[in-house]
Coordinates of N, CA and C and ligand atoms in Angstrom, one line a residue:
M1 N 92.4 105.8 130.0 CA 93.2 107.3 129.8 C 92.6 108.4 129.9
P2 N 93.8 109.1 130.4 CA 92.9 110.8 130.9 C 92.4 111.3 129.1
R3 N 91.7 112.8 129.0 CA 90.8 112.7 127.8 C 92.0 114.0 128.0
L4 N 92.1 114.7 127.0 CA 92.3 115.8 126.4 C 91.7 116.6 126.7
S5 N 91.6 117.8 127.7 CA 91.5 119.5 127.8 C 91.1 119.6 126.5
A6 N 90.2 121.0 126.2 CA 90.4 122.0 124.8 C 91.5 122.4 124.3
D7 N 92.0 122.9 125.8 CA 93.1 123.2 125.8 C 94.7 123.0 125.1
Q8 N 94.6 121.2 124.9 CA 95.9 121.0 125.3 C 95.5 120.3 123.4
R9 N 94.3 120.4 122.7 CA 94.7 120.2 121.8 C 94.6 121.8 120.5
H10 N 95.4 121.7 119.2 CA 95.3 122.3 118.4 C 95.2 121.5 117.4
T11 N 94.8 123.0 116.9 CA 93.7 123.3 115.6 C 95.0 123.6 114.2
V12 N 96.0 122.4 114.1 CA 96.3 122.6 112.7 C 95.8 122.4 111.3
A13 N 96.7 124.0 110.3 CA 96.3 124.1 109.4 C 97.2 124.2 108.5
F14 N 96.7 123.3 107.2 CA 98.3 123.7 106.7 C 97.8 123.9 104.7
T15 N 99.1 123.7 103.8 CA 98.2 123.9 102.6 C 99.0 122.4 101.9
L16 N 98.0 121.2 101.8 CA 98.4 119.7 101.4 C 98.6 119.6 100.0
N17 N 99.2 118.8 98.8 CA 99.3 120.0 98.0 C 98.7 120.6 96.9
G18 N 98.7 121.8 97.7 CA 98.0 122.9 96.5 C 96.8 123.0 97.2
L19 N 96.2 122.3 98.7 CA 95.2 122.5 99.0 C 95.1 123.1 100.6
P20 N 94.6 123.6 101.1 CA 94.1 124.7 101.8 C 93.4 122.7 103.9
V21 N 94.1 123.0 104.0 CA 93.4 121.6 105.2 C 93.6 122.0 106.5
D22 N 92.6 121.2 107.0 CA 93.1 121.5 109.0 C 92.5 120.6 109.6
G23 N 92.6 120.4 111.0 CA 92.6 119.3 112.3 C 92.3 119.4 113.1
V24 N 91.9 118.6 113.9 CA 92.9 118.6 115.8 C 93.2 117.3 116.3
A25 N 95.0 118.1 116.8 CA 95.4 117.3 117.0 C 96.3 117.1 118.5
E26 N 96.2 116.6 118.4 CA 96.6 116.6 120.1 C 98.8 117.0 120.6
P27 N 98.2 116.9 121.3 CA 99.6 117.3 120.1 C 101.2 117.0 120.7
R28 N 101.0 115.9 120.5 CA 102.1 114.5 120.4 C 102.3 113.9 118.8
M29 N 100.8 114.3 118.2 CA 100.0 113.8 117.2 C 101.3 113.6 116.8
L30 N 102.1 112.5 115.6 CA 103.2 112.7 114.3 C 102.2 113.2 112.7
L31 N 102.6 113.7 111.5 CA 102.3 114.3 111.2 C 101.2 113.0 110.4
S32 N 102.6 112.4 109.9 CA 101.9 110.7 109.3 C 101.0 110.5 110.2
D33 N 100.4 110.2 111.1 CA 98.6 109.8 111.2 C 97.8 110.9 111.0
F34 N 98.3 112.4 111.7 CA 98.0 112.9 110.9 C 97.5 112.8 109.9
L35 N 98.2 113.2 108.8 CA 98.0 112.8 107.6 C 97.0 111.3 107.2
R36 N 97.6 110.5 107.4 CA 96.8 109.6 106.6 C 94.6 109.2 107.8
Q37 N 94.7 109.2 108.8 CA 94.1 109.3 109.9 C 93.3 110.5 110.5
T38 N 93.2 111.4 110.6 CA 92.4 112.4 109.7 C 91.6 113.7 108.8
L39 N 93.4 113.3 108.3 CA 93.6 114.0 106.9 C 92.1 113.3 105.9
G40 N 92.4 111.7 105.8 CA 92.5 110.4 105.1 C 93.2 110.6 103.8
A41 N 95.0 111.1 104.1 CA 95.3 111.0 103.0 C 96.5 110.1 103.9
T42 N 96.6 108.7 103.2 CA 96.8 107.6 103.5 C 97.4 106.6 102.1
G43 N 98.0 108.3 101.8 CA 99.2 107.7 100.1 C 100.9 107.4 101.2
T44 N 100.8 108.7 101.9 CA 102.1 108.6 102.2 C 101.8 106.9 103.5
H45 N 103.1 106.2 104.1 CA 103.1 104.6 104.3 C 103.9 105.1 106.0
V46 N 103.8 104.3 106.5 CA 104.1 104.8 107.9 C 104.6 103.2 108.4
G47 N 105.8 103.0 108.1 CA 106.6 101.2 107.8 C 107.4 101.0 109.4
C48 N 108.8 102.1 109.6 CA 109.3 101.6 111.3 C 109.0 102.5 112.3
E49 N 108.3 104.2 112.2 CA 107.4 104.7 112.7 C 109.4 105.8 113.4
H50 N 110.7 104.7 113.6 CA 111.0 106.2 113.9 C 112.4 106.3 113.3
G51 N 112.3 106.3 112.2 CA 113.1 107.7 110.9 C 113.8 106.1 110.7
V52 N 113.8 105.8 109.7 CA 115.2 104.6 109.3 C 114.8 104.7 107.4
C53 N 112.8 103.9 107.9 CA 113.3 103.2 105.8 C 112.6 104.0 105.0
G54 N 112.6 105.0 105.6 CA 112.0 106.7 104.2 C 111.3 106.1 104.2
A55 N 110.1 105.8 104.0 CA 107.7 105.1 103.9 C 107.7 106.6 104.0
C56 N 107.8 107.3 104.8 CA 106.9 108.4 105.1 C 107.1 109.3 105.1
T57 N 108.4 109.7 104.1 CA 108.6 110.4 103.7 C 107.6 111.6 102.7
V58 N 107.9 112.9 102.9 CA 106.9 114.3 102.3 C 107.8 115.0 102.3
E59 N 107.4 116.0 101.2 CA 108.2 117.5 101.9 C 107.1 119.1 102.4
V60 N 108.3 119.3 103.3 CA 107.2 120.0 104.0 C 108.6 121.7 103.7
D61 N 108.0 122.9 103.1 CA 108.3 123.9 102.6 C 109.0 123.4 101.6
G62 N 109.0 122.2 100.8 CA 110.1 122.3 100.1 C 111.0 121.6 100.0
M63 N 110.9 120.7 101.2 CA 112.4 120.1 101.9 C 112.0 118.7 102.4
L64 N 112.3 117.8 102.3 CA 112.2 116.7 102.8 C 112.0 116.3 103.8
A65 N 111.3 115.3 104.1 CA 111.1 115.0 106.1 C 110.1 114.4 106.5
R66 N 110.8 113.4 107.2 CA 110.1 112.1 107.7 C 109.4 112.3 108.4
S67 N 107.7 112.5 107.9 CA 106.9 112.2 108.5 C 106.2 111.6 110.0
C68 N 107.0 110.3 110.4 CA 106.8 110.2 111.0 C 107.8 110.3 112.7
L69 N 108.8 111.1 111.8 CA 109.4 112.6 112.9 C 108.9 113.7 112.7
T70 N 108.2 113.7 112.7 CA 107.9 115.3 112.8 C 106.2 115.5 113.2
L71 N 106.4 116.5 114.5 CA 105.0 116.7 115.0 C 103.4 117.7 114.1
A72 N 102.5 116.7 114.0 CA 101.3 118.2 113.5 C 101.8 119.8 113.4
V73 N 101.6 119.6 114.8 CA 101.4 120.7 114.6 C 102.5 121.9 114.8
Q74 N 104.1 121.3 114.2 CA 104.9 122.2 113.8 C 104.8 121.9 112.9
V75 N 103.5 122.2 111.7 CA 103.4 121.7 110.4 C 102.5 122.4 110.4
D76 N 102.6 123.6 111.7 CA 101.1 124.4 111.7 C 101.5 125.4 110.1
G77 N 100.5 125.4 109.4 CA 101.5 127.5 108.1 C 101.7 126.5 106.7
A78 N 102.3 124.8 107.3 CA 103.5 125.3 106.0 C 102.7 125.0 104.5
S79 N 103.3 124.3 103.7 CA 103.6 124.4 102.3 C 103.9 122.0 102.7
I80 N 102.7 121.4 102.3 CA 103.1 120.6 102.6 C 103.3 119.4 100.9
R81 N 103.6 117.8 100.6 CA 103.5 117.7 99.5 C 103.6 116.3 99.9
T82 N 102.5 115.9 99.6 CA 102.5 114.2 99.7 C 102.5 113.8 98.8
V83 N 102.5 112.4 98.2 CA 103.0 111.0 96.2 C 101.1 111.7 96.3
E84 N 100.6 111.9 96.9 CA 99.2 112.3 96.7 C 99.4 113.6 95.0
G85 N 100.5 114.8 95.7 CA 100.9 115.5 94.5 C 101.5 115.5 93.6
L86 N 101.8 114.3 92.7 CA 103.1 114.1 92.3 C 102.8 113.2 91.0
A87 N 101.5 113.4 90.8 CA 100.7 113.2 89.5 C 100.6 114.8 88.5
P88 N 100.2 115.2 87.9 CA 100.0 116.3 87.3 C 98.3 116.2 87.6
A89 N 97.4 115.4 86.4 CA 96.3 115.7 87.5 C 95.3 113.9 87.5
P90 N 95.0 113.7 87.8 CA 94.6 112.3 88.2 C 95.1 111.5 87.7
D91 N 94.4 111.7 85.7 CA 94.2 110.1 84.9 C 96.1 110.7 84.4
R92 N 96.9 111.0 85.2 CA 98.0 110.8 84.3 C 99.4 110.6 85.2
L93 N 100.2 109.5 85.0 CA 101.2 109.5 86.2 C 102.2 111.1 85.5
S94 N 103.2 111.1 87.0 CA 104.0 112.0 86.0 C 105.2 111.0 86.1
V95 N 106.4 111.5 85.1 CA 107.7 111.0 84.3 C 107.9 110.0 85.0
L96 N 108.6 110.2 86.4 CA 108.9 109.1 86.9 C 107.8 108.2 87.7
Q97 N 106.7 108.1 87.7 CA 106.0 107.5 88.4 C 105.5 106.4 86.7
A98 N 105.9 106.5 85.7 CA 104.7 106.2 84.6 C 106.4 105.5 84.2
A99 N 107.7 105.4 85.4 CA 108.9 104.4 84.5 C 108.7 104.3 85.3
F100 N 108.5 104.0 86.3 CA 108.9 102.8 87.7 C 107.5 101.9 87.6
R101 N 106.2 102.7 86.7 CA 104.8 101.1 85.9 C 106.1 100.3 86.2
R102 N 107.2 101.1 83.9 CA 107.1 100.4 83.2 C 108.1 99.4 83.6
H103 N 109.2 100.0 84.2 CA 109.9 98.5 85.3 C 109.5 98.5 85.9
H104 N 108.4 97.9 86.7 CA 108.6 97.1 88.4 C 109.1 97.9 88.8
A105 N 108.9 98.7 89.4 CA 110.2 98.7 90.2 C 109.6 99.0 91.7
L106 N 107.7 98.6 92.0 CA 107.9 98.0 93.0 C 106.6 96.5 93.1
Q107 N 106.7 95.8 93.9 CA 106.7 94.7 94.2 C 104.5 95.4 95.8
C108 N 104.7 95.2 96.6 CA 104.0 95.3 97.5 C 103.3 96.9 97.2
G109 N 104.3 97.8 97.0 CA 104.7 99.6 97.3 C 104.5 100.2 98.5
F110 N 105.6 99.0 99.3 CA 105.0 99.6 100.8 C 106.0 101.4 100.9
C111 N 106.9 100.8 100.5 CA 108.0 101.6 100.7 C 107.4 102.4 99.4
T112 N 106.8 102.8 98.7 CA 107.3 103.1 97.1 C 106.8 105.0 97.2
A113 N 105.8 105.2 98.3 CA 105.8 106.8 98.0 C 107.1 107.2 98.7
G114 N 107.2 107.1 99.7 CA 108.2 108.0 100.4 C 109.6 107.1 99.3
I115 N 109.5 106.8 98.6 CA 110.7 106.7 97.7 C 110.4 107.3 96.7
L116 N 109.1 107.9 95.7 CA 109.2 108.7 95.0 C 109.1 109.4 95.3
M117 N 109.0 109.9 96.1 CA 109.2 112.0 97.1 C 110.3 112.0 97.5
S118 N 111.4 110.9 97.3 CA 112.8 111.3 97.6 C 113.3 111.7 95.9
L119 N 112.7 110.8 95.3 CA 113.5 110.5 93.9 C 113.2 111.9 93.4
D120 N 112.0 112.5 93.1 CA 110.9 113.3 93.1 C 112.1 115.4 93.1
A121 N 112.2 114.8 94.9 CA 113.2 116.3 94.9 C 114.6 116.0 94.5
F122 N 115.3 115.1 94.3 CA 116.3 114.8 93.8 C 116.9 114.9 92.7
L123 N 116.0 114.7 91.4 CA 116.0 114.5 90.0 C 115.8 115.9 90.1
K124 N 114.7 116.3 90.2 CA 115.3 118.3 90.7 C 116.2 119.2 90.4
A125 N 117.6 118.3 92.0 CA 118.0 119.2 92.5 C 119.4 118.5 91.8
N126 N 118.8 117.0 90.9 CA 120.0 116.7 90.3 C 119.8 115.8 88.4
P127 N 119.6 116.6 87.6 CA 119.0 116.6 86.8 C 119.5 115.7 85.5
E128 N 121.2 115.2 86.0 CA 121.5 114.9 85.2 C 122.7 112.8 86.0
P129 N 121.7 112.4 87.1 CA 122.5 111.2 87.6 C 122.8 110.1 86.9
D130 N 123.8 109.6 88.7 CA 124.4 108.2 87.6 C 124.8 107.2 88.9
E131 N 124.4 106.7 88.0 CA 123.5 105.4 89.1 C 124.4 105.3 90.8
A132 N 125.5 105.8 90.7 CA 125.8 105.4 91.9 C 124.8 106.9 92.8
Q133 N 124.9 107.6 92.3 CA 124.2 108.9 92.8 C 122.7 108.6 93.7
V134 N 121.9 107.9 91.8 CA 121.1 107.6 92.5 C 121.2 106.0 94.3
R135 N 121.7 105.5 93.9 CA 122.3 104.2 95.2 C 122.3 105.1 96.3
D136 N 122.8 105.4 96.1 CA 123.5 106.4 97.6 C 122.1 107.7 97.7
L137 N 121.8 108.1 97.0 CA 119.3 108.9 97.3 C 118.8 107.3 98.1
L138 N 118.9 106.2 98.0 CA 118.6 104.9 97.8 C 118.7 104.6 99.0
S139 N 120.2 104.5 99.2 CA 120.6 104.1 101.0 C 119.8 104.4 101.0
G140 N 118.6 105.3 101.8 CA 117.9 106.9 103.4 C 116.2 105.8 102.9
H141 N 116.8 104.9 101.6 CA 115.2 104.4 102.2 C 115.1 102.2 102.0
L142 N 114.6 102.1 102.6 CA 113.6 100.4 103.2 C 113.1 99.7 101.9
C143 N 113.3 99.1 101.1 CA 112.6 98.3 100.0 C 112.5 96.9 100.1
R144 N 111.9 95.9 101.1 CA 111.9 94.3 101.2 C 111.6 94.0 99.6
C145 N 111.0 94.0 98.9 CA 110.7 93.1 97.6 C 111.6 93.5 96.4
T146 N 112.0 94.9 95.8 CA 112.4 94.4 94.3 C 114.2 94.8 94.3
G147 N 114.7 94.5 95.6 CA 116.2 94.3 95.0 C 117.0 95.5 95.4
Y148 N 116.0 97.1 94.8 CA 116.6 98.5 94.4 C 116.7 98.6 92.3
T149 N 116.9 97.0 92.6 CA 117.7 97.6 91.0 C 116.8 98.4 89.6
P150 N 115.5 97.7 89.8 CA 114.6 98.5 88.9 C 114.0 99.5 89.4
I151 N 114.4 100.0 90.8 CA 114.2 101.7 91.1 C 115.4 103.0 90.7
V152 N 116.6 102.3 91.2 CA 117.5 102.1 89.9 C 116.9 102.6 88.2
R153 N 116.9 101.1 87.7 CA 116.4 101.9 86.0 C 115.3 103.0 85.9
A154 N 114.4 102.8 87.0 CA 113.6 103.8 86.8 C 113.7 105.7 87.1
A155 N 114.5 105.1 87.9 CA 115.6 106.6 88.2 C 115.9 107.2 86.8
L156 N 116.4 107.0 86.4 CA 117.8 107.5 85.8 C 117.1 107.2 84.2
E157 N 115.4 106.4 83.8 CA 115.7 106.7 83.2 C 114.1 108.2 83.1
A158 N 113.9 108.0 84.1 CA 114.0 109.0 83.9 C 113.7 110.5 84.2
A159 N 115.7 110.5 84.6 CA 116.4 111.6 84.4 C 116.1 111.7 83.2
A160 N 116.5 110.7 82.3 CA 116.4 110.8 80.6 C 115.1 111.6 80.3
E161 N 114.4 111.8 80.8 CA 113.3 111.5 80.2 C 113.0 113.7 79.5
L162 N 113.0 112.9 81.7 CA 113.1 116.0 82.6 C 114.4 115.8 81.3
S163 N 115.0 115.3 80.9 CA 116.4 116.2 80.3 C 115.5 115.9 79.4
A164 N 116.1 115.4 78.5 CA 114.8 115.0 77.0 C 113.8 116.3 77.1
Q165 N 112.6 116.2 78.2 CA 111.6 117.8 77.8 C 112.2 118.7 78.1
D166 N 113.0 119.3 78.7 CA 113.4 121.2 79.7 C 114.3 121.2 78.2
T167 N 114.9 120.0 77.7 CA 115.7 120.2 76.3 C 114.7 121.2 75.7
A168 N 113.7 120.6 74.7 CA 113.3 120.4 73.8 C 112.3 122.0 73.9
A169 N 111.6 122.2 76.1 CA 111.4 123.2 76.1 C 112.6 124.6 75.4
C170 N 112.7 124.0 76.0 CA 114.4 125.3 75.2 C 113.9 126.2 74.1
Q171 N 114.2 124.7 73.5 CA 114.5 125.2 72.1 C 113.3 125.4 71.5
E172 N 112.2 125.0 72.1 CA 111.3 125.8 71.9 C 110.2 127.1 71.7
E173 N 111.5 127.6 72.5 CA 110.9 129.1 73.3 C 111.9 130.2 72.1
P174 N 110.4 130.8 71.9 CA 111.7 132.3 70.9 C 112.3 132.9 71.7
A175 N 113.6 133.4 70.7 CA 114.2 133.7 70.9 C 114.5 135.0 70.7
H176 N 114.8 136.4 71.6 CA 114.6 137.6 72.4 C 114.9 138.3 71.6
A177 N 114.4 139.4 71.1 CA 114.8 140.6 69.7 C 115.8 141.2 70.3
Ligands
LIG1 S1 108.3 105.7 109.0 FE1 109.1 107.1 108.8 S2 110.5 107.2 108.3 FE2 109.5 104.9 108.4
LIG2 S1 108.3 97.6 96.9 FE1 108.1 95.9 98.4 S2 109.4 96.4 100.5 FE2 109.7 97.4 98.2

């Protein structure tokens, strides 16, 4: 196979979970491969590699994207968030991640990173979802292990907990004179 010359490769630089990163990518390299192989960010999983299973879902500039359908060169200069960026600290899970653990919402875990990314964005936009809305969101993700019910329970419980936290935070805000 012919090697690409230097002018056919591109330096790609972006922010990954708040930190600057860069690497060299061939023009057709997928973002999923760039994250996993070049940057070693293996939390993002790759399943179908053609946009169907949702396992590779990440956030690009605040919008969900299938990293197997995105070229690395397309995200030069962007802000990328992956499952590694969900936890508030290395020794703490996010509310959603903790609910997944309590409800056994993962088995092999192959689908989990993508589902967490989608649900994290969904719960920000829909703080009080019902079960039908959560199931509708999950229709964009394939899970071969759980039967989805524990994932739905975890999502609804996380939504309730996040909503209670928001209410408590509002009540703690000092009244303006
Ligand atoms: S690996 Fe990207 S959608 Fe399946
Ligand atoms: S936990 Fe195995 S595919 Fe979802």
